[in-house]
Amino acid sequence: MTGPSRFYILEWLVLDGYCAIFNIPEGMPRIHKPARGIRMGAEYPDGLRFSMTRHEPGLKIADVIPNAVNYFMVSKRMKELLEQHSSADIEFLQFVLLNHRGRVASEDCYIANVVGMLDCVDMEKTEGDPDPMKPDRFMYLRRLLLKEDKVPPGAKLFRTTAAPRLMIVRKDLKEQLEKDGVTGITWYPMGSEVDITL
């Protein structure tokens, strides 16, 4: 790879006054699928409810909802932006978000299950701790690098096989989302030092 990368890691960020989700609700089957880009289809139950964690007292809902369950969780507005601009195959799994008192805060939130994974990580240059059970996958990252010639020309938003939880975003989509003022996101340029547990 020569020159700066065209790609960024999208990570969610807990902002003052905003909520977060720490727990998977009861009744969520095959919980690994939306974290790995595996389509849920009819296995996903209607009316699933996630709750705001009491550890973050904020009530506002960011466009990308910070969470500890390894899902890409988004607002209705972010869903519409991804549908319009990402060109990705995304399975949107609607859920109800409850506030700290168990009351409905929003019925229009989504797990954005970006379907599939690309085998495009430069394993020799990437720095991190591999999963002992799956050595081709990382548990912790200090630096992520891609073999960008392995990324299809039209890919603006995707997962990788080595770090499937992470959303990788092409520069033009990042700039579009910034222009639209999306909340709850922080960006890491590809190849920069990071501190990410997967």
Tab-separated table of C-alpha atoms in Angstrom:
chain	number	residue	atom	x	y	z
A	1	MET	CA	0.000	0.000	0.000
A	2	THR	CA	1.338	3.422	-0.910
A	3	GLY	CA	0.111	6.769	0.337
A	4	PRO	CA	-2.561	7.359	2.957
A	5	SER	CA	-5.367	4.862	3.324
A	6	ARG	CA	-8.831	5.622	1.990
A	7	PHE	CA	-10.456	3.823	4.930
A	8	TYR	CA	-11.345	4.516	8.554
A	9	ILE	CA	-12.469	2.488	11.549
A	10	LEU	CA	-15.854	3.669	12.822
A	11	GLU	CA	-16.186	3.395	16.585
A	12	TRP	CA	-19.050	4.525	18.769
A	13	LEU	CA	-18.506	7.090	21.466
A	14	VAL	CA	-20.414	7.809	24.679
A	15	LEU	CA	-21.187	11.533	24.759
A	16	ASP	CA	-22.343	13.535	27.778
A	17	GLY	CA	-26.115	13.483	27.981
A	18	TYR	CA	-26.460	10.452	25.706
A	19	CYS	CA	-27.494	6.911	26.553
A	20	ALA	CA	-25.697	3.604	26.056
A	21	ILE	CA	-26.679	-0.066	25.977
A	22	PHE	CA	-24.739	-2.617	28.013
A	23	ASN	CA	-26.887	-5.765	27.988
A	24	ILE	CA	-28.506	-8.082	25.471
A	25	PRO	CA	-32.201	-8.637	26.283
A	26	GLU	CA	-33.777	-11.976	27.035
A	27	GLY	CA	-35.223	-13.589	23.948
A	28	MET	CA	-32.384	-12.611	21.600
A	29	PRO	CA	-31.509	-15.814	19.695
A	30	ARG	CA	-28.121	-16.547	18.144
A	31	ILE	CA	-26.681	-13.384	19.583
A	32	HIS	CA	-23.395	-13.753	17.662
A	33	LYS	CA	-24.972	-13.294	14.226
A	34	PRO	CA	-25.437	-9.474	14.127
A	35	ALA	CA	-21.896	-9.044	15.485
A	36	ARG	CA	-20.443	-11.151	12.662
A	37	GLY	CA	-22.478	-10.040	9.675
A	38	ILE	CA	-24.547	-13.223	9.515
A	39	ARG	CA	-28.089	-12.609	8.336
A	40	MET	CA	-30.762	-13.178	11.018
A	41	GLY	CA	-33.869	-13.290	8.845
A	42	ALA	CA	-36.919	-14.789	10.545
A	43	GLU	CA	-34.846	-15.765	13.610
A	44	TYR	CA	-34.942	-12.163	14.781
A	45	PRO	CA	-37.956	-11.651	17.080
A	46	ASP	CA	-40.423	-8.800	16.578
A	47	GLY	CA	-40.590	-6.170	19.310
A	48	LEU	CA	-37.223	-6.938	20.879
A	49	ARG	CA	-36.430	-4.463	23.665
A	50	PHE	CA	-33.039	-3.137	24.681
A	51	SER	CA	-32.611	-0.979	27.792
A	52	MET	CA	-30.462	2.067	28.462
A	53	THR	CA	-27.790	1.247	31.013
A	54	ARG	CA	-27.962	3.005	34.368
A	55	HIS	CA	-24.175	3.464	34.187
A	56	GLU	CA	-24.739	6.257	31.641
A	57	PRO	CA	-27.472	8.610	32.910
A	58	GLY	CA	-28.012	10.474	29.623
A	59	LEU	CA	-31.325	10.138	27.800
A	60	LYS	CA	-30.510	11.454	24.331
A	61	ILE	CA	-30.160	8.835	21.585
A	62	ALA	CA	-27.140	9.221	19.299
A	63	ASP	CA	-27.224	8.304	15.613
A	64	VAL	CA	-24.783	5.508	16.439
A	65	ILE	CA	-25.771	4.151	19.838
A	66	PRO	CA	-22.777	3.202	22.011
A	67	ASN	CA	-23.063	-0.320	23.343
A	68	ALA	CA	-21.181	-3.181	24.959
A	69	VAL	CA	-22.930	-5.925	22.972
A	70	ASN	CA	-20.800	-5.570	19.806
A	71	TYR	CA	-23.663	-4.528	17.538
A	72	PHE	CA	-23.787	-1.579	15.127
A	73	MET	CA	-26.863	0.102	16.648
A	74	VAL	CA	-28.345	3.136	14.936
A	75	SER	CA	-31.144	5.682	14.973
A	76	LYS	CA	-33.825	5.944	12.302
A	77	ARG	CA	-31.936	8.901	10.798
A	78	MET	CA	-28.698	6.928	10.587
A	79	LYS	CA	-30.577	4.008	9.019
A	80	GLU	CA	-31.864	6.318	6.303
A	81	LEU	CA	-28.392	7.782	5.703
A	82	LEU	CA	-26.869	4.312	5.390
A	83	GLU	CA	-29.622	3.228	3.009
A	84	GLN	CA	-28.984	6.308	0.890
A	85	HIS	CA	-25.187	6.468	0.874
A	86	SER	CA	-23.476	3.231	1.975
A	87	SER	CA	-24.160	0.893	-0.986
A	88	ALA	CA	-23.824	-1.952	1.548
A	89	ASP	CA	-25.994	-5.020	2.081
A	90	ILE	CA	-27.441	-4.182	5.491
A	91	GLU	CA	-30.103	-6.116	7.376
A	92	PHE	CA	-31.852	-3.576	9.602
A	93	LEU	CA	-33.233	-5.256	12.741
A	94	GLN	CA	-35.682	-2.932	14.453
A	95	PHE	CA	-35.804	-2.770	18.240
A	96	VAL	CA	-37.511	-0.794	20.995
A	97	LEU	CA	-35.243	1.230	23.272
A	98	LEU	CA	-36.352	1.584	26.890
A	99	ASN	CA	-35.196	4.361	29.177
A	100	HIS	CA	-33.755	3.915	32.674
A	101	ARG	CA	-37.258	3.528	34.123
A	102	GLY	CA	-38.295	0.871	31.637
A	103	ARG	CA	-40.445	3.218	29.575
A	104	VAL	CA	-40.291	3.402	25.787
A	105	ALA	CA	-37.761	6.014	24.641
A	106	SER	CA	-37.903	5.050	20.953
A	107	GLU	CA	-39.586	2.369	18.873
A	108	ASP	CA	-37.458	3.235	15.859
A	109	CYS	CA	-33.911	2.037	16.570
A	110	TYR	CA	-32.055	-0.612	14.595
A	111	ILE	CA	-29.232	-3.095	14.679
A	112	ALA	CA	-27.522	-2.381	11.353
A	113	ASN	CA	-26.294	-5.862	10.468
A	114	VAL	CA	-23.764	-5.231	7.696
A	115	VAL	CA	-23.921	-8.621	5.989
A	116	GLY	CA	-20.775	-10.543	5.112
A	117	MET	CA	-17.063	-10.065	5.744
A	118	LEU	CA	-14.093	-9.275	3.515
A	119	ASP	CA	-10.814	-11.141	3.837
A	120	CYS	CA	-8.661	-8.051	3.353
A	121	VAL	CA	-6.695	-7.475	6.580
A	122	ASP	CA	-2.919	-7.374	6.237
A	123	MET	CA	-2.182	-9.911	8.963
A	124	GLU	CA	1.587	-9.295	8.835
A	125	LYS	CA	1.344	-5.557	9.433
A	126	THR	CA	-1.679	-5.521	11.756
A	127	GLU	CA	-0.763	-5.369	15.458
A	128	GLY	CA	-2.890	-6.974	18.135
A	129	ASP	CA	-3.678	-10.096	20.116
A	130	PRO	CA	-5.106	-13.015	18.159
A	131	ASP	CA	-7.976	-15.100	19.464
A	132	PRO	CA	-6.459	-18.331	20.884
A	133	MET	CA	-9.443	-20.277	19.548
A	134	LYS	CA	-9.378	-18.597	16.130
A	135	PRO	CA	-5.861	-17.372	15.321
A	136	ASP	CA	-7.041	-15.683	12.099
A	137	ARG	CA	-9.219	-13.352	14.212
A	138	PHE	CA	-8.164	-10.664	16.684
A	139	MET	CA	-9.383	-10.182	20.258
A	140	TYR	CA	-7.554	-6.878	20.708
A	141	LEU	CA	-6.138	-4.375	18.205
A	142	ARG	CA	-3.319	-1.858	18.473
A	143	ARG	CA	-3.109	-1.129	14.737
A	144	LEU	CA	-5.179	-2.344	11.790
A	145	LEU	CA	-3.992	-2.343	8.195
A	146	LEU	CA	-5.781	-3.531	5.083
A	147	LYS	CA	-4.660	-5.022	1.804
A	148	GLU	CA	-6.635	-2.411	-0.064
A	149	ASP	CA	-6.314	-4.208	-3.382
A	150	LYS	CA	-8.502	-6.925	-1.817
A	151	VAL	CA	-11.330	-4.433	-1.179
A	152	PRO	CA	-13.932	-4.346	-3.991
A	153	PRO	CA	-14.093	-0.941	-5.743
A	154	GLY	CA	-17.678	-0.286	-4.640
A	155	ALA	CA	-17.187	-1.124	-0.951
A	156	LYS	CA	-17.891	1.908	1.257
A	157	LEU	CA	-18.939	0.090	4.452
A	158	PHE	CA	-17.857	-3.428	5.380
A	159	ARG	CA	-16.571	-5.864	7.991
A	160	THR	CA	-13.370	-7.883	7.878
A	161	THR	CA	-12.910	-11.558	8.709
A	162	ALA	CA	-10.088	-10.732	11.158
A	163	ALA	CA	-12.127	-8.167	13.148
A	164	PRO	CA	-15.798	-8.644	12.212
A	165	ARG	CA	-17.212	-6.419	14.952
A	166	LEU	CA	-15.582	-3.310	13.477
A	167	MET	CA	-17.207	-1.186	10.792
A	168	ILE	CA	-14.734	-0.087	8.111
A	169	VAL	CA	-15.795	3.044	6.224
A	170	ARG	CA	-14.401	4.499	3.015
A	171	LYS	CA	-13.344	8.154	3.097
A	172	ASP	CA	-16.189	9.456	0.908
A	173	LEU	CA	-18.858	7.848	3.118
A	174	LYS	CA	-17.112	9.159	6.249
A	175	GLU	CA	-17.170	12.666	4.790
A	176	GLN	CA	-20.857	12.324	3.903
A	177	LEU	CA	-21.759	11.220	7.422
A	178	GLU	CA	-19.732	14.103	8.871
A	179	LYS	CA	-21.508	16.517	6.536
A	180	ASP	CA	-24.838	15.181	7.808
A	181	GLY	CA	-23.695	15.750	11.406
A	182	VAL	CA	-24.143	12.222	12.706
A	183	THR	CA	-23.623	11.834	16.453
A	184	GLY	CA	-22.000	9.094	18.521
A	185	ILE	CA	-19.081	8.364	16.166
A	186	THR	CA	-15.328	8.651	16.482
A	187	TRP	CA	-12.977	7.813	13.603
A	188	TYR	CA	-9.573	6.132	13.460
A	189	PRO	CA	-7.595	6.455	10.226
A	190	MET	CA	-6.536	3.046	8.970
A	191	GLY	CA	-3.027	2.271	10.210
A	192	SER	CA	-3.192	4.608	13.210
A	193	GLU	CA	-2.584	3.459	16.779
A	194	VAL	CA	-5.784	2.238	18.428
A	195	ASP	CA	-6.861	0.582	21.661
A	196	ILE	CA	-9.800	-1.610	20.661
A	197	THR	CA	-11.114	-4.740	22.347
A	198	LEU	CA	-13.104	-6.936	19.991
